[in-house]
Short mmCIF file of N, CA and C in Angstrom, two decimals:
data_model
loop_
_atom_site.label_atom_id
_atom_site.label_comp_id
_atom_site.label_asym_id
_atom_site.label_seq_id
_atom_site.Cartn_x
_atom_site.Cartn_y
_atom_site.Cartn_z
N ASN Q 1199 122.57 89.32 89.29
CA ASN Q 1199 122.89 90.23 90.37
C ASN Q 1199 121.63 90.45 91.19
N LEU Q 1200 121.64 89.94 92.40
CA LEU Q 1200 120.46 89.99 93.26
C LEU Q 1200 119.99 91.42 93.53
N ALA Q 1201 120.94 92.34 93.72
CA ALA Q 1201 120.56 93.73 93.98
C ALA Q 1201 119.81 94.32 92.79
N SER Q 1202 120.22 93.97 91.58
CA SER Q 1202 119.53 94.48 90.38
C SER Q 1202 118.14 93.88 90.24
N ILE Q 1203 118.00 92.61 90.57
CA ILE Q 1203 116.68 91.97 90.51
C ILE Q 1203 115.74 92.62 91.53
N ARG Q 1204 116.24 92.87 92.72
CA ARG Q 1204 115.41 93.53 93.74
C ARG Q 1204 115.02 94.93 93.31
N LEU Q 1205 115.93 95.65 92.67
CA LEU Q 1205 115.59 96.99 92.17
C LEU Q 1205 114.50 96.88 91.11
N ARG Q 1206 114.62 95.92 90.22
CA ARG Q 1206 113.59 95.73 89.18
C ARG Q 1206 112.23 95.40 89.82
N TYR Q 1207 112.22 94.54 90.82
CA TYR Q 1207 110.97 94.24 91.52
C TYR Q 1207 110.42 95.50 92.19
N THR Q 1208 111.30 96.25 92.86
CA THR Q 1208 110.87 97.48 93.54
C THR Q 1208 110.21 98.44 92.56
N LEU Q 1209 110.78 98.57 91.38
CA LEU Q 1209 110.27 99.51 90.38
C LEU Q 1209 109.15 98.94 89.51
N SER Q 1210 108.73 97.72 89.76
CA SER Q 1210 107.75 97.07 88.87
C SER Q 1210 106.46 97.86 88.69
N PRO Q 1211 105.87 98.52 89.70
CA PRO Q 1211 104.67 99.31 89.42
C PRO Q 1211 104.95 100.47 88.46
N TYR Q 1212 106.11 101.09 88.59
CA TYR Q 1212 106.51 102.17 87.68
C TYR Q 1212 106.73 101.61 86.28
N LEU Q 1213 107.49 100.52 86.17
CA LEU Q 1213 107.77 99.93 84.87
C LEU Q 1213 106.51 99.41 84.20
N TYR Q 1214 105.61 98.79 84.97
CA TYR Q 1214 104.37 98.30 84.38
C TYR Q 1214 103.54 99.47 83.85
N SER Q 1215 103.47 100.55 84.60
CA SER Q 1215 102.71 101.71 84.15
C SER Q 1215 103.30 102.30 82.87
N LEU Q 1216 104.62 102.36 82.80
CA LEU Q 1216 105.27 102.84 81.57
C LEU Q 1216 104.99 101.90 80.41
N SER Q 1217 104.99 100.60 80.68
CA SER Q 1217 104.72 99.62 79.63
C SER Q 1217 103.28 99.74 79.13
N HIS Q 1218 102.35 99.96 80.05
CA HIS Q 1218 100.96 100.13 79.62
C HIS Q 1218 100.80 101.41 78.80
N GLN Q 1219 101.47 102.46 79.22
CA GLN Q 1219 101.46 103.71 78.45
C GLN Q 1219 102.03 103.47 77.05
N ALA Q 1220 103.11 102.70 76.96
CA ALA Q 1220 103.70 102.37 75.66
C ALA Q 1220 102.72 101.57 74.82
N TYR Q 1221 102.01 100.64 75.44
CA TYR Q 1221 100.99 99.85 74.74
C TYR Q 1221 99.92 100.75 74.16
N GLN Q 1222 99.51 101.76 74.91
CA GLN Q 1222 98.44 102.66 74.46
C GLN Q 1222 98.90 103.69 73.44
N THR Q 1223 100.09 104.24 73.63
CA THR Q 1223 100.49 105.42 72.84
C THR Q 1223 101.75 105.24 72.02
N GLY Q 1224 102.52 104.21 72.30
CA GLY Q 1224 103.80 104.03 71.62
C GLY Q 1224 104.94 104.80 72.27
N GLU Q 1225 104.66 105.48 73.37
CA GLU Q 1225 105.70 106.20 74.12
C GLU Q 1225 106.77 105.21 74.57
N PRO Q 1226 108.06 105.47 74.33
CA PRO Q 1226 109.08 104.50 74.71
C PRO Q 1226 109.27 104.38 76.22
N VAL Q 1227 109.56 103.18 76.67
CA VAL Q 1227 109.81 102.93 78.09
C VAL Q 1227 111.23 103.32 78.46
N PHE Q 1228 112.19 103.04 77.58
CA PHE Q 1228 113.61 103.31 77.84
C PHE Q 1228 114.19 104.19 76.73
N PRO Q 1229 113.74 105.44 76.63
CA PRO Q 1229 114.24 106.28 75.54
C PRO Q 1229 115.67 106.76 75.80
N PRO Q 1230 116.37 107.10 74.71
CA PRO Q 1230 117.69 107.71 74.90
C PRO Q 1230 117.51 109.10 75.53
N LEU Q 1231 118.56 109.60 76.11
CA LEU Q 1231 118.52 110.89 76.79
C LEU Q 1231 118.02 112.01 75.87
N VAL Q 1232 118.42 111.97 74.62
CA VAL Q 1232 118.05 113.03 73.69
C VAL Q 1232 116.53 113.09 73.46
N TYR Q 1233 115.83 112.01 73.73
CA TYR Q 1233 114.37 111.99 73.55
C TYR Q 1233 113.70 113.10 74.36
N ALA Q 1234 114.17 113.33 75.57
CA ALA Q 1234 113.56 114.34 76.44
C ALA Q 1234 114.35 115.65 76.46
N PHE Q 1235 115.59 115.60 75.97
CA PHE Q 1235 116.46 116.78 76.02
C PHE Q 1235 117.01 117.06 74.63
N GLN Q 1236 116.11 117.36 73.70
CA GLN Q 1236 116.49 117.51 72.30
C GLN Q 1236 117.38 118.73 72.04
N GLN Q 1237 117.31 119.74 72.86
CA GLN Q 1237 118.13 120.93 72.66
C GLN Q 1237 119.50 120.79 73.32
N ASP Q 1238 119.74 119.72 74.02
CA ASP Q 1238 121.00 119.49 74.74
C ASP Q 1238 121.96 118.73 73.82
N ALA Q 1239 122.98 119.44 73.32
CA ALA Q 1239 123.94 118.83 72.39
C ALA Q 1239 124.65 117.64 73.01
N ARG Q 1240 124.95 117.71 74.28
CA ARG Q 1240 125.64 116.59 74.96
C ARG Q 1240 124.75 115.35 75.01
N ALA Q 1241 123.46 115.54 75.23
CA ALA Q 1241 122.54 114.40 75.28
C ALA Q 1241 122.49 113.66 73.96
N ARG Q 1242 122.77 114.35 72.87
CA ARG Q 1242 122.77 113.72 71.55
C ARG Q 1242 123.92 112.72 71.37
N SER Q 1243 125.00 112.91 72.12
CA SER Q 1243 126.17 112.07 71.92
C SER Q 1243 126.40 111.04 73.02
N LEU Q 1244 125.54 111.00 74.02
CA LEU Q 1244 125.71 110.05 75.13
C LEU Q 1244 125.00 108.74 74.82
N PHE Q 1245 125.74 107.67 74.95
CA PHE Q 1245 125.15 106.35 74.71
C PHE Q 1245 125.19 105.47 75.95
N THR Q 1246 125.74 105.99 77.04
CA THR Q 1246 125.82 105.23 78.28
C THR Q 1246 124.74 105.63 79.26
N GLU Q 1247 123.86 106.55 78.86
CA GLU Q 1247 122.77 106.97 79.73
C GLU Q 1247 121.47 106.88 78.97
N ASN Q 1248 120.46 106.40 79.67
CA ASN Q 1248 119.11 106.29 79.13
C ASN Q 1248 118.13 106.78 80.17
N LEU Q 1249 116.96 107.11 79.70
CA LEU Q 1249 115.86 107.40 80.61
C LEU Q 1249 115.08 106.12 80.84
N ILE Q 1250 114.44 106.07 81.98
CA ILE Q 1250 113.45 105.03 82.24
C ILE Q 1250 112.16 105.82 82.43
N GLY Q 1251 111.36 105.86 81.38
CA GLY Q 1251 110.19 106.74 81.38
C GLY Q 1251 110.63 108.18 81.44
N PRO Q 1252 109.74 109.06 81.86
CA PRO Q 1252 110.07 110.49 81.90
C PRO Q 1252 110.84 110.91 83.14
N SER Q 1253 110.95 110.04 84.13
CA SER Q 1253 111.39 110.48 85.45
C SER Q 1253 112.73 109.98 85.94
N LEU Q 1254 113.23 108.88 85.41
CA LEU Q 1254 114.48 108.31 85.90
C LEU Q 1254 115.55 108.32 84.82
N LEU Q 1255 116.78 108.59 85.22
CA LEU Q 1255 117.94 108.54 84.34
C LEU Q 1255 118.86 107.44 84.87
N ALA Q 1256 119.24 106.52 84.00
CA ALA Q 1256 120.13 105.42 84.38
C ALA Q 1256 121.42 105.53 83.59
N SER Q 1257 122.52 105.36 84.28
CA SER Q 1257 123.83 105.35 83.64
C SER Q 1257 124.35 103.92 83.67
N VAL Q 1258 124.56 103.35 82.50
CA VAL Q 1258 124.98 101.96 82.42
C VAL Q 1258 126.49 101.85 82.36
N VAL Q 1259 127.01 100.74 82.82
CA VAL Q 1259 128.44 100.47 82.82
C VAL Q 1259 128.69 99.35 81.82
N ALA Q 1260 129.53 99.63 80.84
CA ALA Q 1260 129.80 98.64 79.81
C ALA Q 1260 131.22 98.12 79.85
N ASP Q 1261 132.08 98.73 80.64
CA ASP Q 1261 133.48 98.33 80.67
C ASP Q 1261 133.77 97.43 81.87
N TYR Q 1262 134.54 96.39 81.63
CA TYR Q 1262 134.93 95.44 82.66
C TYR Q 1262 135.82 96.11 83.70
N GLN Q 1263 135.60 95.82 84.93
CA GLN Q 1263 136.37 96.28 86.08
C GLN Q 1263 136.27 97.77 86.38
N VAL Q 1264 135.30 98.45 85.85
CA VAL Q 1264 135.08 99.86 86.21
C VAL Q 1264 134.49 99.87 87.62
N ARG Q 1265 135.03 100.66 88.51
CA ARG Q 1265 134.58 100.72 89.90
C ARG Q 1265 133.81 102.00 90.20
N ALA Q 1266 134.00 103.04 89.39
CA ALA Q 1266 133.32 104.32 89.59
C ALA Q 1266 133.17 104.99 88.23
N GLN Q 1267 132.17 105.84 88.12
CA GLN Q 1267 131.96 106.50 86.84
C GLN Q 1267 131.21 107.80 87.04
N PRO Q 1268 131.55 108.81 86.23
CA PRO Q 1268 130.79 110.06 86.29
C PRO Q 1268 129.45 109.90 85.58
N VAL Q 1269 128.53 110.79 85.87
CA VAL Q 1269 127.21 110.79 85.23
C VAL Q 1269 126.91 112.19 84.75
N TYR Q 1270 126.45 112.29 83.52
CA TYR Q 1270 126.01 113.57 82.98
C TYR Q 1270 124.55 113.77 83.37
N LEU Q 1271 124.25 114.89 84.00
CA LEU Q 1271 122.87 115.24 84.35
C LEU Q 1271 122.46 116.46 83.54
N PRO Q 1272 121.44 116.34 82.69
CA PRO Q 1272 120.95 117.49 81.94
C PRO Q 1272 120.49 118.60 82.89
N ALA Q 1273 120.30 119.77 82.35
CA ALA Q 1273 119.89 120.91 83.16
C ALA Q 1273 118.63 120.59 83.96
N GLY Q 1274 118.66 120.98 85.22
CA GLY Q 1274 117.53 120.77 86.11
C GLY Q 1274 117.99 120.25 87.45
N VAL Q 1275 117.02 119.90 88.28
CA VAL Q 1275 117.31 119.33 89.59
C VAL Q 1275 117.11 117.82 89.52
N TRP Q 1276 118.09 117.09 90.03
CA TRP Q 1276 118.09 115.63 90.02
C TRP Q 1276 118.39 115.12 91.42
N TYR Q 1277 117.90 113.92 91.72
CA TYR Q 1277 118.15 113.27 93.00
C TYR Q 1277 118.75 111.90 92.76
N ASP Q 1278 119.81 111.58 93.48
CA ASP Q 1278 120.36 110.23 93.44
C ASP Q 1278 119.31 109.31 94.04
N TYR Q 1279 118.87 108.33 93.29
CA TYR Q 1279 117.81 107.43 93.72
C TYR Q 1279 118.17 106.69 95.00
N HIS Q 1280 119.44 106.33 95.16
CA HIS Q 1280 119.86 105.52 96.29
C HIS Q 1280 120.14 106.35 97.54
N SER Q 1281 120.81 107.48 97.38
CA SER Q 1281 121.22 108.28 98.55
C SER Q 1281 120.30 109.46 98.83
N GLN Q 1282 119.46 109.82 97.88
CA GLN Q 1282 118.57 110.99 97.95
C GLN Q 1282 119.34 112.32 97.87
N GLN Q 1283 120.63 112.28 97.56
CA GLN Q 1283 121.43 113.49 97.39
C GLN Q 1283 120.85 114.32 96.23
N ARG Q 1284 120.72 115.62 96.45
CA ARG Q 1284 120.15 116.53 95.45
C ARG Q 1284 121.27 117.16 94.63
N TYR Q 1285 121.06 117.26 93.31
CA TYR Q 1285 122.02 117.87 92.40
C TYR Q 1285 121.31 118.90 91.54
N GLU Q 1286 121.84 120.11 91.52
CA GLU Q 1286 121.36 121.14 90.61
C GLU Q 1286 122.33 121.18 89.45
N SER Q 1287 121.83 120.94 88.25
CA SER Q 1287 122.70 120.85 87.10
C SER Q 1287 122.35 121.89 86.06
N THR Q 1288 123.38 122.43 85.43
CA THR Q 1288 123.20 123.29 84.27
C THR Q 1288 123.47 122.50 83.00
N GLY Q 1289 123.66 121.18 83.16
CA GLY Q 1289 124.06 120.29 82.09
C GLY Q 1289 125.53 119.98 82.27
N ALA Q 1290 125.85 119.11 83.23
CA ALA Q 1290 127.24 118.87 83.58
C ALA Q 1290 127.43 117.44 84.08
N ASP Q 1291 128.72 117.04 84.14
CA ASP Q 1291 129.09 115.75 84.73
C ASP Q 1291 129.19 115.90 86.24
N PHE Q 1292 128.76 114.86 86.94
CA PHE Q 1292 128.88 114.78 88.39
C PHE Q 1292 129.56 113.46 88.71
N GLY Q 1293 130.20 113.42 89.87
CA GLY Q 1293 130.86 112.19 90.29
C GLY Q 1293 132.35 112.29 90.11
N PRO Q 1294 133.03 111.17 90.02
CA PRO Q 1294 132.53 109.83 89.73
C PRO Q 1294 131.80 109.21 90.93
N PHE Q 1295 130.83 108.35 90.62
CA PHE Q 1295 130.02 107.66 91.63
C PHE Q 1295 130.52 106.23 91.77
N ASP Q 1296 130.58 105.77 93.00
CA ASP Q 1296 131.00 104.41 93.32
C ASP Q 1296 129.94 103.43 92.83
N LEU Q 1297 130.37 102.46 92.05
CA LEU Q 1297 129.44 101.46 91.52
C LEU Q 1297 129.24 100.28 92.47
N TYR Q 1298 130.09 100.17 93.50
CA TYR Q 1298 130.03 99.07 94.45
C TYR Q 1298 130.04 99.60 95.88
N PRO Q 1299 129.09 100.47 96.24
CA PRO Q 1299 129.17 101.11 97.57
C PRO Q 1299 129.04 100.14 98.74
N GLU Q 1300 128.38 99.02 98.56
CA GLU Q 1300 128.24 98.02 99.63
C GLU Q 1300 128.67 96.65 99.16
N GLY Q 1301 129.56 96.64 98.16
CA GLY Q 1301 130.08 95.38 97.65
C GLY Q 1301 129.36 94.82 96.44
N ASP Q 1302 128.11 95.23 96.20
CA ASP Q 1302 127.34 94.75 95.05
C ASP Q 1302 127.27 95.85 93.99
N LEU Q 1303 127.33 95.44 92.73
CA LEU Q 1303 127.18 96.39 91.64
C LEU Q 1303 125.81 97.07 91.76
N ARG Q 1304 125.80 98.39 91.72
CA ARG Q 1304 124.56 99.14 91.87
C ARG Q 1304 124.40 100.08 90.68
N LEU Q 1305 123.25 100.01 90.05
CA LEU Q 1305 122.91 100.87 88.92
C LEU Q 1305 122.91 102.33 89.38
N LEU Q 1306 123.59 103.17 88.63
CA LEU Q 1306 123.54 104.61 88.90
C LEU Q 1306 122.21 105.11 88.36
N LEU Q 1307 121.39 105.63 89.27
CA LEU Q 1307 120.02 105.97 88.93
C LEU Q 1307 119.68 107.32 89.57
N PHE Q 1308 119.09 108.21 88.77
CA PHE Q 1308 118.76 109.56 89.23
C PHE Q 1308 117.32 109.88 88.85
N ALA Q 1309 116.63 110.54 89.77
CA ALA Q 1309 115.23 110.93 89.55
C ALA Q 1309 115.16 112.43 89.30
N ARG Q 1310 114.34 112.82 88.34
CA ARG Q 1310 114.12 114.24 88.08
C ARG Q 1310 113.28 114.83 89.19
N ALA Q 1311 113.52 116.10 89.48
CA ALA Q 1311 112.66 116.80 90.45
C ALA Q 1311 111.23 116.72 89.94
N GLY Q 1312 110.30 116.44 90.84
CA GLY Q 1312 108.89 116.29 90.49
C GLY Q 1312 108.49 114.87 90.17
N ALA Q 1313 109.45 113.96 90.12
CA ALA Q 1313 109.14 112.56 89.79
C ALA Q 1313 108.26 111.94 90.87
N ILE Q 1314 107.31 111.15 90.42
CA ILE Q 1314 106.48 110.33 91.31
C ILE Q 1314 106.72 108.89 90.85
N ILE Q 1315 107.36 108.11 91.70
CA ILE Q 1315 107.75 106.75 91.34
C ILE Q 1315 106.99 105.75 92.21
N PRO Q 1316 105.97 105.08 91.64
CA PRO Q 1316 105.30 104.03 92.41
C PRO Q 1316 106.20 102.80 92.52
N GLN Q 1317 106.23 102.20 93.69
CA GLN Q 1317 107.09 101.06 93.96
C GLN Q 1317 106.35 99.99 94.75
N MET Q 1318 106.92 98.80 94.76
CA MET Q 1318 106.41 97.74 95.62
C MET Q 1318 107.42 97.48 96.74
N TYR Q 1319 106.96 96.88 97.81
CA TYR Q 1319 107.83 96.53 98.93
C TYR Q 1319 108.67 95.32 98.54
N VAL Q 1320 109.98 95.43 98.72
CA VAL Q 1320 110.90 94.33 98.42
C VAL Q 1320 111.95 94.25 99.52
N ASP Q 1321 112.22 93.04 100.00
CA ASP Q 1321 113.32 92.79 100.93
C ASP Q 1321 113.89 91.41 100.64
N GLU Q 1322 114.73 90.91 101.52
CA GLU Q 1322 115.39 89.62 101.28
C GLU Q 1322 114.40 88.45 101.28
N GLN Q 1323 113.19 88.62 101.76
CA GLN Q 1323 112.17 87.56 101.77
C GLN Q 1323 111.34 87.54 100.49
N SER Q 1324 111.45 88.59 99.66
CA SER Q 1324 110.65 88.69 98.43
C SER Q 1324 111.08 87.62 97.44
N MET Q 1325 110.08 86.95 96.85
CA MET Q 1325 110.37 85.89 95.90
C MET Q 1325 110.06 86.26 94.47
N ASN Q 1326 109.05 87.10 94.26
CA ASN Q 1326 108.67 87.41 92.89
C ASN Q 1326 107.99 88.77 92.79
N ILE Q 1327 107.64 89.13 91.59
CA ILE Q 1327 107.07 90.43 91.31
C ILE Q 1327 105.62 90.56 91.81
N MET Q 1328 105.02 89.45 92.17
CA MET Q 1328 103.66 89.47 92.69
C MET Q 1328 103.63 89.66 94.21
N GLY Q 1329 104.79 89.84 94.83
CA GLY Q 1329 104.86 90.08 96.26
C GLY Q 1329 104.92 88.84 97.12
N LEU Q 1330 105.01 87.66 96.49
CA LEU Q 1330 105.09 86.42 97.27
C LEU Q 1330 106.40 86.39 98.04
N ARG Q 1331 106.32 85.91 99.30
CA ARG Q 1331 107.48 85.88 100.19
C ARG Q 1331 107.84 84.44 100.53
N THR Q 1332 109.04 84.25 101.02
CA THR Q 1332 109.52 82.90 101.30
C THR Q 1332 108.70 82.20 102.38
N ASP Q 1333 108.03 82.94 103.25
CA ASP Q 1333 107.20 82.30 104.28
C ASP Q 1333 105.77 82.04 103.81
N GLY Q 1334 105.49 82.30 102.51
CA GLY Q 1334 104.16 82.06 101.94
C GLY Q 1334 103.23 83.25 102.01
N SER Q 1335 103.60 84.30 102.73
CA SER Q 1335 102.76 85.50 102.80
C SER Q 1335 103.00 86.38 101.57
N ARG Q 1336 102.21 87.45 101.48
CA ARG Q 1336 102.36 88.43 100.38
C ARG Q 1336 102.48 89.82 100.95
N ARG Q 1337 103.30 90.64 100.31
CA ARG Q 1337 103.37 92.07 100.60
C ARG Q 1337 102.98 92.75 99.30
N ASP Q 1338 101.79 93.33 99.26
CA ASP Q 1338 101.34 93.93 98.01
C ASP Q 1338 100.97 95.41 98.16
N GLU Q 1339 101.52 96.05 99.21
CA GLU Q 1339 101.23 97.47 99.35
C GLU Q 1339 101.98 98.28 98.29
N LEU Q 1340 101.43 99.43 97.96
CA LEU Q 1340 102.02 100.33 97.00
C LEU Q 1340 102.74 101.44 97.75
N ILE Q 1341 103.96 101.71 97.35
CA ILE Q 1341 104.77 102.77 97.95
C ILE Q 1341 104.98 103.83 96.90
N ALA Q 1342 104.79 105.09 97.25
CA ALA Q 1342 105.04 106.19 96.30
C ALA Q 1342 106.24 106.98 96.78
N ARG Q 1343 107.24 107.05 95.93
CA ARG Q 1343 108.42 107.88 96.22
C ARG Q 1343 108.25 109.15 95.39
N VAL Q 1344 108.25 110.28 96.06
CA VAL Q 1344 108.00 111.57 95.41
C VAL Q 1344 109.22 112.46 95.62
N TYR Q 1345 109.68 113.07 94.55
CA TYR Q 1345 110.86 113.94 94.60
C TYR Q 1345 110.42 115.39 94.49
N ALA Q 1346 110.85 116.20 95.43
CA ALA Q 1346 110.42 117.58 95.55
C ALA Q 1346 110.70 118.40 94.30
N SER Q 1347 109.74 119.28 94.01
CA SER Q 1347 109.88 120.21 92.89
C SER Q 1347 109.00 121.41 93.14
N GLU Q 1348 109.38 122.53 92.59
CA GLU Q 1348 108.54 123.73 92.68
C GLU Q 1348 107.38 123.65 91.69
N GLU Q 1349 107.52 122.82 90.69
CA GLU Q 1349 106.49 122.64 89.65
C GLU Q 1349 105.53 121.52 90.04
N ALA Q 1350 104.30 121.66 89.65
CA ALA Q 1350 103.32 120.58 89.85
C ALA Q 1350 103.71 119.40 88.96
N SER Q 1351 103.43 118.19 89.43
CA SER Q 1351 103.74 117.01 88.63
C SER Q 1351 102.63 115.97 88.82
N GLN Q 1352 102.68 114.95 87.97
CA GLN Q 1352 101.69 113.88 88.07
C GLN Q 1352 102.28 112.61 87.48
N PHE Q 1353 101.65 111.50 87.82
CA PHE Q 1353 102.00 110.21 87.24
C PHE Q 1353 100.75 109.36 87.25
N THR Q 1354 100.47 108.66 86.16
CA THR Q 1354 99.32 107.77 86.11
C THR Q 1354 99.79 106.34 86.34
N LEU Q 1355 99.30 105.75 87.40
CA LEU Q 1355 99.59 104.35 87.74
C LEU Q 1355 98.55 103.47 87.07
N TYR Q 1356 99.01 102.44 86.39
CA TYR Q 1356 98.11 101.47 85.77
C TYR Q 1356 98.25 100.15 86.51
N GLU Q 1357 97.12 99.53 86.82
CA GLU Q 1357 97.10 98.21 87.45
C GLU Q 1357 96.08 97.34 86.74
N ASP Q 1358 96.39 96.05 86.64
CA ASP Q 1358 95.42 95.09 86.15
C ASP Q 1358 95.51 93.85 87.01
N ASP Q 1359 94.89 92.76 86.58
CA ASP Q 1359 94.88 91.56 87.44
C ASP Q 1359 96.24 90.85 87.48
N GLY Q 1360 97.16 91.21 86.60
CA GLY Q 1360 98.50 90.63 86.64
C GLY Q 1360 98.63 89.24 86.06
N VAL Q 1361 97.55 88.65 85.59
CA VAL Q 1361 97.64 87.28 85.09
C VAL Q 1361 96.99 87.07 83.73
N SER Q 1362 96.12 87.95 83.32
CA SER Q 1362 95.41 87.73 82.06
C SER Q 1362 95.71 88.87 81.08
N THR Q 1363 95.09 88.78 79.92
CA THR Q 1363 95.20 89.84 78.92
C THR Q 1363 93.96 90.72 78.92
N ALA Q 1364 93.22 90.72 80.00
CA ALA Q 1364 92.00 91.54 80.09
C ALA Q 1364 92.28 93.02 79.93
N TYR Q 1365 93.51 93.46 80.19
CA TYR Q 1365 93.86 94.87 80.00
C TYR Q 1365 93.61 95.29 78.56
N GLN Q 1366 93.70 94.35 77.61
CA GLN Q 1366 93.47 94.67 76.19
C GLN Q 1366 92.02 95.06 75.93
N ARG Q 1367 91.13 94.68 76.83
CA ARG Q 1367 89.72 95.05 76.72
C ARG Q 1367 89.37 96.17 77.70
N GLY Q 1368 90.41 96.83 78.23
CA GLY Q 1368 90.19 97.97 79.12
C GLY Q 1368 90.07 97.65 80.58
N ALA Q 1369 90.35 96.42 80.98
CA ALA Q 1369 90.23 96.03 82.39
C ALA Q 1369 91.48 96.45 83.16
N VAL Q 1370 91.63 97.78 83.31
CA VAL Q 1370 92.73 98.33 84.08
C VAL Q 1370 92.17 99.35 85.06
N ARG Q 1371 92.93 99.57 86.10
CA ARG Q 1371 92.58 100.58 87.10
C ARG Q 1371 93.68 101.62 87.04
N THR Q 1372 93.29 102.91 87.05
CA THR Q 1372 94.30 103.98 87.05
C THR Q 1372 94.17 104.80 88.30
#
């Protein structure tokens, strides 16, 4: 699914940073919902939703021919990653959300208020995670998507050379 690959490329700085954090501390990259919401009884029984790091909630679709699905959002403020729609939740289901809003299957993805999501530029010319484009040029700028919150927040971005294992010797930039 091309749309999913482009989303993965877009989120690669975030995912790489989470992976480096996991390498250093053992913190999971894709924890179950209950990992962050241990007092939420509903989070204990949900198997169709996972976190991506501390900031993103993904709802997966496992049934064939499902066109829309509700999403449980734990208590707090959440933003639809695609539409930027804001949701205030006390721990409730929202939706159902259309899984094919423009004809392509789209991951239901929500950001917690205060999330800072580093991203890379991706469009139809993007060829790989290193920013190489079909015309031979590169787009390697960093984009930060920040979701409003009344609370202070932070995120540590990790970067390395992208080709070697020098990060194991501390050759990273934060």
